[in-house]
Amino acid sequence: MSELKLRTATRTQGDNEALKTGDVRPDGFRFDFVEVPVLVQGFRRMVRTLEFDVCEMALTTYQYNVDLSRITWVLSGDEHVEASRPPDNVVPIEPGSSLEELLRRGDLAAVIGADIDAPDVVPLIPDSAEAGL
């Protein structure tokens, strides 16, 4: 009997690296890892075409004790679920722009997940890893 293979998309990080390298192996099945260079594209492939048996997903895109109705969210890409229509306070990014650029220009007050090395840009949530735990 052949071993079950689960087509899997996830980024390599501390908590799954041993599974991806094969240092840790599950019993009765194996992961068939697919490299997805931009993980958000993997999310979309998962929910739109069910391409993977296992896929990391971002389930907490818009949260942290804020009144969401008072925020205009700017999408850096399209929604993961193709049929999803965002609420009126969610708008697409300006063509040719990046979230980091809009933040630096002062067009955005805050950005989630931006990688910016600038003295005037500071985390909104101090020690966010600890706050998340």
mmCIF file of N, CA and C in Angstrom:
data_model
loop_
_atom_site.group_PDB
_atom_site.id
_atom_site.type_symbol
_atom_site.label_atom_id
_atom_site.label_comp_id
_atom_site.label_asym_id
_atom_site.label_seq_id
_atom_site.Cartn_x
_atom_site.Cartn_y
_atom_site.Cartn_z
ATOM 1 N N MET A 1 0.850 -1.185 0.000
ATOM 2 C CA MET A 1 0.000 0.000 0.000
ATOM 3 C C MET A 1 0.891 1.242 0.000
ATOM 4 N N SER A 2 0.586 2.199 -0.872
ATOM 5 C CA SER A 2 1.434 3.389 -0.951
ATOM 6 C C SER A 2 1.096 4.368 0.167
ATOM 7 N N GLU A 3 2.107 5.137 0.526
ATOM 8 C CA GLU A 3 1.966 6.116 1.607
ATOM 9 C C GLU A 3 1.178 7.328 1.113
ATOM 10 N N LEU A 4 0.260 7.820 1.915
ATOM 11 C CA LEU A 4 -0.537 8.994 1.605
ATOM 12 C C LEU A 4 0.371 10.221 1.535
ATOM 13 N N LYS A 5 0.237 11.036 0.480
ATOM 14 C CA LYS A 5 0.980 12.276 0.340
ATOM 15 C C LYS A 5 0.000 13.437 0.420
ATOM 16 N N LEU A 6 0.291 14.401 1.267
ATOM 17 C CA LEU A 6 -0.543 15.597 1.404
ATOM 18 C C LEU A 6 0.180 16.771 0.751
ATOM 19 N N ARG A 7 -0.383 17.287 -0.336
ATOM 20 C CA ARG A 7 0.197 18.446 -1.033
ATOM 21 C C ARG A 7 0.075 19.646 -0.097
ATOM 22 N N THR A 8 1.206 20.249 0.247
ATOM 23 C CA THR A 8 1.261 21.219 1.337
ATOM 24 C C THR A 8 1.994 22.489 0.922
ATOM 25 N N ALA A 9 1.391 23.640 1.222
ATOM 26 C CA ALA A 9 2.031 24.934 0.980
ATOM 27 C C ALA A 9 2.164 25.670 2.296
ATOM 28 N N THR A 10 3.376 25.974 2.681
ATOM 29 C CA THR A 10 3.649 26.780 3.872
ATOM 30 C C THR A 10 5.056 27.320 3.750
ATOM 31 N N ARG A 11 5.318 28.426 4.368
ATOM 32 C CA ARG A 11 6.674 28.966 4.324
ATOM 33 C C ARG A 11 7.528 28.240 5.347
ATOM 34 N N THR A 12 8.815 28.171 5.091
ATOM 35 C CA THR A 12 9.727 27.559 6.052
ATOM 36 C C THR A 12 9.984 28.553 7.167
ATOM 37 N N GLN A 13 9.706 28.121 8.385
ATOM 38 C CA GLN A 13 9.969 28.945 9.569
ATOM 39 C C GLN A 13 10.267 28.011 10.722
ATOM 40 N N GLY A 14 10.662 28.567 11.842
ATOM 41 C CA GLY A 14 11.135 27.776 12.967
ATOM 42 C C GLY A 14 10.261 26.612 13.366
ATOM 43 N N ASP A 15 8.925 26.823 13.372
ATOM 44 C CA ASP A 15 8.046 25.773 13.884
ATOM 45 C C ASP A 15 7.720 24.677 12.872
ATOM 46 N N ASN A 16 8.160 24.811 11.628
ATOM 47 C CA ASN A 16 7.900 23.731 10.668
ATOM 48 C C ASN A 16 9.134 23.318 9.871
ATOM 49 N N GLU A 17 10.247 23.937 10.135
ATOM 50 C CA GLU A 17 11.457 23.660 9.352
ATOM 51 C C GLU A 17 11.853 22.182 9.400
ATOM 52 N N ALA A 18 11.740 21.560 10.564
ATOM 53 C CA ALA A 18 12.123 20.148 10.687
ATOM 54 C C ALA A 18 11.225 19.243 9.836
ATOM 55 N N LEU A 19 9.958 19.615 9.658
ATOM 56 C CA LEU A 19 9.077 18.846 8.770
ATOM 57 C C LEU A 19 9.504 19.007 7.318
ATOM 58 N N LYS A 20 9.885 20.238 6.947
ATOM 59 C CA LYS A 20 10.258 20.489 5.558
ATOM 60 C C LYS A 20 11.603 19.863 5.213
ATOM 61 N N THR A 21 12.524 19.803 6.170
ATOM 62 C CA THR A 21 13.826 19.193 5.901
ATOM 63 C C THR A 21 13.779 17.678 5.998
ATOM 64 N N GLY A 22 12.729 17.136 6.614
ATOM 65 C CA GLY A 22 12.611 15.693 6.785
ATOM 66 C C GLY A 22 13.208 15.188 8.079
ATOM 67 N N ASP A 23 13.738 16.093 8.922
ATOM 68 C CA ASP A 23 14.275 15.684 10.223
ATOM 69 C C ASP A 23 13.181 15.115 11.119
ATOM 70 N N VAL A 24 11.957 15.594 10.959
ATOM 71 C CA VAL A 24 10.790 15.064 11.668
ATOM 72 C C VAL A 24 9.845 14.535 10.606
ATOM 73 N N ARG A 25 9.419 13.284 10.771
ATOM 74 C CA ARG A 25 8.544 12.646 9.787
ATOM 75 C C ARG A 25 7.288 12.116 10.470
ATOM 76 N N PRO A 26 6.121 12.444 9.922
ATOM 77 C CA PRO A 26 4.882 11.913 10.502
ATOM 78 C C PRO A 26 4.728 10.432 10.159
ATOM 79 N N ASP A 27 3.951 9.722 10.956
ATOM 80 C CA ASP A 27 3.659 8.307 10.700
ATOM 81 C C ASP A 27 2.434 8.184 9.802
ATOM 82 N N GLY A 28 2.519 7.343 8.789
ATOM 83 C CA GLY A 28 1.357 7.030 7.970
ATOM 84 C C GLY A 28 1.117 7.936 6.783
ATOM 85 N N PHE A 29 1.819 9.019 6.671
ATOM 86 C CA PHE A 29 1.681 9.920 5.525
ATOM 87 C C PHE A 29 2.942 10.767 5.429
ATOM 88 N N ARG A 30 3.036 11.482 4.323
ATOM 89 C CA ARG A 30 4.138 12.430 4.201
ATOM 90 C C ARG A 30 3.626 13.697 3.543
ATOM 91 N N PHE A 31 4.332 14.785 3.807
ATOM 92 C CA PHE A 31 3.996 16.060 3.188
ATOM 93 C C PHE A 31 4.692 16.160 1.840
ATOM 94 N N ASP A 32 3.972 16.608 0.839
ATOM 95 C CA ASP A 32 4.537 16.923 -0.463
ATOM 96 C C ASP A 32 4.567 18.452 -0.536
ATOM 97 N N PHE A 33 5.679 19.044 -0.079
ATOM 98 C CA PHE A 33 5.756 20.504 0.026
ATOM 99 C C PHE A 33 5.902 21.151 -1.339
ATOM 100 N N VAL A 34 5.151 22.221 -1.534
ATOM 101 C CA VAL A 34 5.203 23.020 -2.753
ATOM 102 C C VAL A 34 5.736 24.391 -2.360
ATOM 103 N N GLU A 35 6.801 24.823 -3.005
ATOM 104 C CA GLU A 35 7.346 26.149 -2.714
ATOM 105 C C GLU A 35 6.484 27.203 -3.400
ATOM 106 N N VAL A 36 5.984 28.141 -2.628
ATOM 107 C CA VAL A 36 5.220 29.272 -3.142
ATOM 108 C C VAL A 36 5.989 30.516 -2.724
ATOM 109 N N PRO A 37 6.714 31.151 -3.668
ATOM 110 C CA PRO A 37 7.598 32.270 -3.301
ATOM 111 C C PRO A 37 6.897 33.403 -2.555
ATOM 112 N N VAL A 38 5.673 33.744 -2.957
ATOM 113 C CA VAL A 38 4.887 34.773 -2.261
ATOM 114 C C VAL A 38 3.709 34.057 -1.628
ATOM 115 N N LEU A 39 3.759 33.876 -0.304
ATOM 116 C CA LEU A 39 2.798 33.014 0.377
ATOM 117 C C LEU A 39 1.351 33.432 0.177
ATOM 118 N N VAL A 40 1.079 34.725 0.064
ATOM 119 C CA VAL A 40 -0.306 35.164 -0.129
ATOM 120 C C VAL A 40 -0.870 34.554 -1.416
ATOM 121 N N GLN A 41 -0.024 34.302 -2.412
ATOM 122 C CA GLN A 41 -0.499 33.642 -3.632
ATOM 123 C C GLN A 41 -0.896 32.199 -3.335
ATOM 124 N N GLY A 42 -0.216 31.565 -2.394
ATOM 125 C CA GLY A 42 -0.605 30.226 -1.955
ATOM 126 C C GLY A 42 -1.963 30.227 -1.287
ATOM 127 N N PHE A 43 -2.234 31.261 -0.462
ATOM 128 C CA PHE A 43 -3.555 31.372 0.174
ATOM 129 C C PHE A 43 -4.629 31.385 -0.907
ATOM 130 N N ARG A 44 -4.410 32.224 -1.927
ATOM 131 C CA ARG A 44 -5.395 32.363 -2.999
ATOM 132 C C ARG A 44 -5.575 31.053 -3.756
ATOM 133 N N ARG A 45 -4.462 30.391 -4.066
ATOM 134 C CA ARG A 45 -4.549 29.112 -4.773
ATOM 135 C C ARG A 45 -5.305 28.081 -3.935
ATOM 136 N N MET A 46 -5.155 28.150 -2.628
ATOM 137 C CA MET A 46 -5.846 27.207 -1.750
ATOM 138 C C MET A 46 -7.355 27.442 -1.767
ATOM 139 N N VAL A 47 -7.778 28.673 -1.529
ATOM 140 C CA VAL A 47 -9.219 28.916 -1.403
ATOM 141 C C VAL A 47 -9.927 29.001 -2.744
ATOM 142 N N ARG A 48 -9.214 29.366 -3.787
ATOM 143 C CA ARG A 48 -9.868 29.499 -5.099
ATOM 144 C C ARG A 48 -9.926 28.186 -5.869
ATOM 145 N N THR A 49 -8.868 27.393 -5.793
ATOM 146 C CA THR A 49 -8.823 26.183 -6.614
ATOM 147 C C THR A 49 -8.623 24.911 -5.800
ATOM 148 N N LEU A 50 -8.554 25.040 -4.467
ATOM 149 C CA LEU A 50 -8.350 23.894 -3.575
ATOM 150 C C LEU A 50 -7.132 23.072 -4.004
ATOM 151 N N GLU A 51 -6.063 23.783 -4.380
ATOM 152 C CA GLU A 51 -4.862 23.156 -4.929
ATOM 153 C C GLU A 51 -4.078 22.341 -3.914
ATOM 154 N N PHE A 52 -4.239 22.651 -2.629
ATOM 155 C CA PHE A 52 -3.442 22.001 -1.596
ATOM 156 C C PHE A 52 -4.332 21.232 -0.619
ATOM 157 N N ASP A 53 -3.764 20.170 -0.038
ATOM 158 C CA ASP A 53 -4.441 19.469 1.044
ATOM 159 C C ASP A 53 -4.231 20.195 2.362
ATOM 160 N N VAL A 54 -3.063 20.826 2.514
ATOM 161 C CA VAL A 54 -2.695 21.570 3.717
ATOM 162 C C VAL A 54 -2.085 22.886 3.262
ATOM 163 N N CYS A 55 -2.531 23.993 3.867
ATOM 164 C CA CYS A 55 -1.983 25.299 3.491
ATOM 165 C C CYS A 55 -2.063 26.239 4.682
ATOM 166 N N GLU A 56 -0.973 26.931 4.940
ATOM 167 C CA GLU A 56 -0.990 28.001 5.927
ATOM 168 C C GLU A 56 -1.981 29.058 5.442
ATOM 169 N N MET A 57 -2.745 29.656 6.354
ATOM 170 C CA MET A 57 -3.708 30.689 5.982
ATOM 171 C C MET A 57 -3.630 31.857 6.954
ATOM 172 N N ALA A 58 -3.846 33.048 6.435
ATOM 173 C CA ALA A 58 -3.917 34.244 7.276
ATOM 174 C C ALA A 58 -5.390 34.463 7.629
ATOM 175 N N LEU A 59 -5.752 34.154 8.854
ATOM 176 C CA LEU A 59 -7.152 34.261 9.253
ATOM 177 C C LEU A 59 -7.453 35.512 10.068
ATOM 178 N N THR A 60 -6.460 36.291 10.375
ATOM 179 C CA THR A 60 -6.662 37.460 11.240
ATOM 180 C C THR A 60 -6.182 38.729 10.554
ATOM 181 N N THR A 61 -6.645 38.944 9.330
ATOM 182 C CA THR A 61 -6.156 40.063 8.535
ATOM 183 C C THR A 61 -6.540 41.421 9.117
ATOM 184 N N TYR A 62 -7.764 41.585 9.612
ATOM 185 C CA TYR A 62 -8.213 42.910 10.059
ATOM 186 C C TYR A 62 -8.645 42.830 11.544
ATOM 187 N N GLN A 63 -7.723 42.896 12.521
ATOM 188 C CA GLN A 63 -8.130 42.917 13.924
ATOM 189 C C GLN A 63 -7.077 43.590 14.800
ATOM 190 N N TYR A 64 -7.383 44.255 15.956
ATOM 191 C CA TYR A 64 -6.567 44.645 17.094
ATOM 192 C C TYR A 64 -7.225 45.792 17.851
ATOM 193 N N ASN A 65 -8.381 45.529 18.461
ATOM 194 C CA ASN A 65 -9.100 46.490 19.317
ATOM 195 C C ASN A 65 -9.309 47.848 18.657
ATOM 196 N N VAL A 66 -9.745 47.836 17.413
ATOM 197 C CA VAL A 66 -10.030 49.084 16.717
ATOM 198 C C VAL A 66 -11.451 49.020 16.162
ATOM 199 N N ASP A 67 -12.045 50.181 15.987
ATOM 200 C CA ASP A 67 -13.366 50.274 15.379
ATOM 201 C C ASP A 67 -13.160 50.185 13.870
ATOM 202 N N LEU A 68 -13.390 49.000 13.306
ATOM 203 C CA LEU A 68 -13.089 48.755 11.901
ATOM 204 C C LEU A 68 -13.897 49.635 10.952
ATOM 205 N N SER A 69 -15.049 50.102 11.396
ATOM 206 C CA SER A 69 -15.873 50.942 10.530
ATOM 207 C C SER A 69 -15.270 52.333 10.344
ATOM 208 N N ARG A 70 -14.306 52.707 11.188
ATOM 209 C CA ARG A 70 -13.688 54.032 11.094
ATOM 210 C C ARG A 70 -12.351 54.007 10.369
ATOM 211 N N ILE A 71 -11.995 52.860 9.791
ATOM 212 C CA ILE A 71 -10.713 52.704 9.121
ATOM 213 C C ILE A 71 -10.949 52.445 7.642
ATOM 214 N N THR A 72 -10.136 53.070 6.801
ATOM 215 C CA THR A 72 -10.107 52.711 5.390
ATOM 216 C C THR A 72 -8.931 51.770 5.199
ATOM 217 N N TRP A 73 -9.225 50.532 4.828
ATOM 218 C CA TRP A 73 -8.198 49.518 4.605
ATOM 219 C C TRP A 73 -7.755 49.581 3.150
ATOM 220 N N VAL A 74 -6.461 49.491 2.920
ATOM 221 C CA VAL A 74 -5.917 49.519 1.564
ATOM 222 C C VAL A 74 -5.321 48.152 1.260
ATOM 223 N N LEU A 75 -5.873 47.489 0.248
ATOM 224 C CA LEU A 75 -5.398 46.159 -0.130
ATOM 225 C C LEU A 75 -4.174 46.269 -1.033
ATOM 226 N N SER A 76 -3.147 45.493 -0.720
ATOM 227 C CA SER A 76 -1.957 45.470 -1.573
ATOM 228 C C SER A 76 -2.105 44.460 -2.702
ATOM 229 N N GLY A 77 -3.202 43.738 -2.730
ATOM 230 C CA GLY A 77 -3.502 42.765 -3.783
ATOM 231 C C GLY A 77 -4.978 42.472 -3.736
ATOM 232 N N ASP A 78 -5.387 41.442 -4.446
ATOM 233 C CA ASP A 78 -6.804 41.111 -4.417
ATOM 234 C C ASP A 78 -7.114 40.190 -3.246
ATOM 235 N N GLU A 79 -8.400 39.986 -2.994
ATOM 236 C CA GLU A 79 -8.830 39.136 -1.886
ATOM 237 C C GLU A 79 -8.447 37.684 -2.161
ATOM 238 N N HIS A 80 -8.202 36.894 -1.108
ATOM 239 C CA HIS A 80 -7.869 35.484 -1.261
ATOM 240 C C HIS A 80 -9.034 34.720 -1.885
ATOM 241 N N VAL A 81 -10.233 34.987 -1.414
ATOM 242 C CA VAL A 81 -11.426 34.312 -1.920
ATOM 243 C C VAL A 81 -11.970 35.163 -3.059
ATOM 244 N N GLU A 82 -11.908 34.621 -4.266
ATOM 245 C CA GLU A 82 -12.237 35.391 -5.464
ATOM 246 C C GLU A 82 -13.645 35.979 -5.436
ATOM 247 N N ALA A 83 -14.602 35.242 -4.895
ATOM 248 C CA ALA A 83 -15.990 35.713 -4.870
ATOM 249 C C ALA A 83 -16.238 36.735 -3.766
ATOM 250 N N SER A 84 -15.283 36.919 -2.875
ATOM 251 C CA SER A 84 -15.453 37.847 -1.754
ATOM 252 C C SER A 84 -15.494 39.286 -2.253
ATOM 253 N N ARG A 85 -16.413 40.036 -1.742
ATOM 254 C CA ARG A 85 -16.496 41.468 -2.037
ATOM 255 C C ARG A 85 -16.289 42.215 -0.730
ATOM 256 N N PRO A 86 -15.190 42.974 -0.642
ATOM 257 C CA PRO A 86 -14.901 43.658 0.619
ATOM 258 C C PRO A 86 -15.913 44.767 0.897
ATOM 259 N N PRO A 87 -16.009 45.162 2.167
ATOM 260 C CA PRO A 87 -16.917 46.270 2.513
ATOM 261 C C PRO A 87 -16.427 47.589 1.905
ATOM 262 N N ASP A 88 -17.274 48.596 1.974
ATOM 263 C CA ASP A 88 -16.974 49.882 1.344
ATOM 264 C C ASP A 88 -15.723 50.565 1.888
ATOM 265 N N ASN A 89 -15.308 50.208 3.116
ATOM 266 C CA ASN A 89 -14.126 50.861 3.683
ATOM 267 C C ASN A 89 -12.833 50.116 3.350
ATOM 268 N N VAL A 90 -12.875 49.249 2.364
ATOM 269 C CA VAL A 90 -11.685 48.547 1.869
ATOM 270 C C VAL A 90 -11.496 48.943 0.409
ATOM 271 N N VAL A 91 -10.324 49.523 0.105
ATOM 272 C CA VAL A 91 -10.060 50.019 -1.251
ATOM 273 C C VAL A 91 -8.770 49.405 -1.789
ATOM 274 N N PRO A 92 -8.653 49.288 -3.111
ATOM 275 C CA PRO A 92 -7.398 48.761 -3.675
ATOM 276 C C PRO A 92 -6.288 49.806 -3.596
ATOM 277 N N ILE A 93 -5.055 49.336 -3.588
ATOM 278 C CA ILE A 93 -3.903 50.223 -3.580
ATOM 279 C C ILE A 93 -3.824 50.966 -4.915
ATOM 280 N N GLU A 94 -3.242 52.151 -4.890
ATOM 281 C CA GLU A 94 -3.033 52.901 -6.123
ATOM 282 C C GLU A 94 -2.129 52.083 -7.040
ATOM 283 N N PRO A 95 -2.464 51.962 -8.319
ATOM 284 C CA PRO A 95 -1.600 51.213 -9.239
ATOM 285 C C PRO A 95 -0.167 51.745 -9.219
ATOM 286 N N GLY A 96 0.785 50.837 -9.152
ATOM 287 C CA GLY A 96 2.195 51.215 -9.147
ATOM 288 C C GLY A 96 2.740 51.629 -7.794
ATOM 289 N N SER A 97 1.902 51.610 -6.756
ATOM 290 C CA SER A 97 2.336 52.010 -5.411
ATOM 291 C C SER A 97 2.588 50.788 -4.541
ATOM 292 N N SER A 98 3.266 51.013 -3.429
ATOM 293 C CA SER A 98 3.434 49.974 -2.414
ATOM 294 C C SER A 98 2.958 50.538 -1.083
ATOM 295 N N LEU A 99 2.599 49.648 -0.170
ATOM 296 C CA LEU A 99 2.175 50.105 1.151
ATOM 297 C C LEU A 99 3.293 50.886 1.834
ATOM 298 N N GLU A 100 4.527 50.398 1.679
ATOM 299 C CA GLU A 100 5.671 51.081 2.298
ATOM 300 C C GLU A 100 5.818 52.500 1.753
ATOM 301 N N GLU A 101 5.668 52.657 0.444
ATOM 302 C CA GLU A 101 5.785 53.979 -0.172
ATOM 303 C C GLU A 101 4.682 54.914 0.323
ATOM 304 N N LEU A 102 3.440 54.414 0.385
ATOM 305 C CA LEU A 102 2.324 55.237 0.857
ATOM 306 C C LEU A 102 2.509 55.638 2.319
ATOM 307 N N LEU A 103 3.071 54.752 3.135
ATOM 308 C CA LEU A 103 3.340 55.074 4.535
ATOM 309 C C LEU A 103 4.416 56.144 4.632
ATOM 310 N N ARG A 104 5.501 55.977 3.895
ATOM 311 C CA ARG A 104 6.595 56.968 3.916
ATOM 312 C C ARG A 104 6.113 58.347 3.481
ATOM 313 N N ARG A 105 5.221 58.405 2.468
ATOM 314 C CA ARG A 105 4.693 59.680 1.974
ATOM 315 C C ARG A 105 3.700 60.312 2.935
ATOM 316 N N GLY A 106 3.221 59.525 3.902
ATOM 317 C CA GLY A 106 2.229 60.049 4.832
ATOM 318 C C GLY A 106 0.802 59.854 4.360
ATOM 319 N N ASP A 107 0.603 59.102 3.276
ATOM 320 C CA ASP A 107 -0.744 58.842 2.775
ATOM 321 C C ASP A 107 -1.474 57.794 3.613
ATOM 322 N N LEU A 108 -0.716 56.962 4.332
ATOM 323 C CA LEU A 108 -1.290 55.969 5.228
ATOM 324 C C LEU A 108 -0.772 56.227 6.641
ATOM 325 N N ALA A 109 -1.638 56.026 7.630
ATOM 326 C CA ALA A 109 -1.238 56.219 9.027
ATOM 327 C C ALA A 109 -0.532 55.001 9.592
ATOM 328 N N ALA A 110 -0.845 53.817 9.057
ATOM 329 C CA ALA A 110 -0.249 52.581 9.566
ATOM 330 C C ALA A 110 -0.302 51.524 8.474
ATOM 331 N N VAL A 111 0.597 50.539 8.594
ATOM 332 C CA VAL A 111 0.665 49.435 7.637
ATOM 333 C C VAL A 111 0.919 48.153 8.413
ATOM 334 N N ILE A 112 0.259 47.075 8.006
ATOM 335 C CA ILE A 112 0.468 45.767 8.626
ATOM 336 C C ILE A 112 1.487 44.997 7.800
ATOM 337 N N GLY A 113 2.524 44.503 8.453
ATOM 338 C CA GLY A 113 3.496 43.638 7.796
ATOM 339 C C GLY A 113 4.489 44.335 6.903
ATOM 340 N N ALA A 114 4.627 45.631 7.014
ATOM 341 C CA ALA A 114 5.586 46.350 6.180
ATOM 342 C C ALA A 114 6.997 46.167 6.716
ATOM 343 N N ASP A 115 7.945 46.138 5.815
ATOM 344 C CA ASP A 115 9.352 46.031 6.194
ATOM 345 C C ASP A 115 10.018 47.353 5.855
ATOM 346 N N ILE A 116 10.000 48.271 6.809
ATOM 347 C CA ILE A 116 10.506 49.619 6.579
ATOM 348 C C ILE A 116 11.579 49.939 7.604
ATOM 349 N N ASP A 117 12.720 50.376 7.123
ATOM 350 C CA ASP A 117 13.802 50.814 8.003
ATOM 351 C C ASP A 117 13.899 52.330 7.889
ATOM 352 N N ALA A 118 13.127 53.017 8.702
ATOM 353 C CA ALA A 118 13.098 54.485 8.687
ATOM 354 C C ALA A 118 12.950 54.972 10.116
ATOM 355 N N PRO A 119 13.691 56.000 10.502
ATOM 356 C CA PRO A 119 13.657 56.457 11.896
ATOM 357 C C PRO A 119 12.295 56.976 12.357
ATOM 358 N N ASP A 120 11.464 57.455 11.428
ATOM 359 C CA ASP A 120 10.164 57.993 11.823
ATOM 360 C C ASP A 120 9.037 56.959 11.744
ATOM 361 N N VAL A 121 9.367 55.708 11.451
ATOM 362 C CA VAL A 121 8.375 54.634 11.407
ATOM 363 C C VAL A 121 8.628 53.701 12.590
ATOM 364 N N VAL A 122 7.621 53.589 13.459
ATOM 365 C CA VAL A 122 7.759 52.766 14.662
ATOM 366 C C VAL A 122 6.583 51.798 14.740
ATOM 367 N N PRO A 123 6.746 50.680 15.424
ATOM 368 C CA PRO A 123 5.640 49.730 15.562
ATOM 369 C C PRO A 123 4.462 50.353 16.323
ATOM 370 N N LEU A 124 3.274 50.088 15.839
ATOM 371 C CA LEU A 124 2.047 50.539 16.529
ATOM 372 C C LEU A 124 1.847 49.745 17.819
ATOM 373 N N ILE A 125 2.239 48.464 17.786
ATOM 374 C CA ILE A 125 2.093 47.591 18.950
ATOM 375 C C ILE A 125 3.489 47.256 19.464
ATOM 376 N N PRO A 126 3.900 47.859 20.567
ATOM 377 C CA PRO A 126 5.226 47.549 21.123
ATOM 378 C C PRO A 126 5.315 46.063 21.479
ATOM 379 N N ASP A 127 6.438 45.453 21.193
ATOM 380 C CA ASP A 127 6.671 44.026 21.489
ATOM 381 C C ASP A 127 5.488 43.182 20.998
ATOM 382 N N SER A 128 5.235 43.287 19.695
ATOM 383 C CA SER A 128 4.062 42.643 19.107
ATOM 384 C C SER A 128 4.068 41.122 19.254
ATOM 385 N N ALA A 129 5.232 40.490 19.219
ATOM 386 C CA ALA A 129 5.285 39.030 19.393
ATOM 387 C C ALA A 129 4.738 38.644 20.761
ATOM 388 N N GLU A 130 5.136 39.367 21.794
ATOM 389 C CA GLU A 130 4.633 39.086 23.139
ATOM 390 C C GLU A 130 3.146 39.387 23.254
ATOM 391 N N ALA A 131 2.703 40.479 22.621
ATOM 392 C CA ALA A 131 1.275 40.826 22.638
ATOM 393 C C ALA A 131 0.468 39.733 21.953
ATOM 394 N N GLY A 132 1.009 39.148 20.876
ATOM 395 C CA GLY A 132 0.323 38.081 20.173
ATOM 396 C C GLY A 132 0.170 36.834 20.992
ATOM 397 N N LEU A 133 1.191 36.533 21.804
ATOM 398 C CA LEU A 133 1.116 35.361 22.673
ATOM 399 C C LEU A 133 0.095 35.565 23.774
#
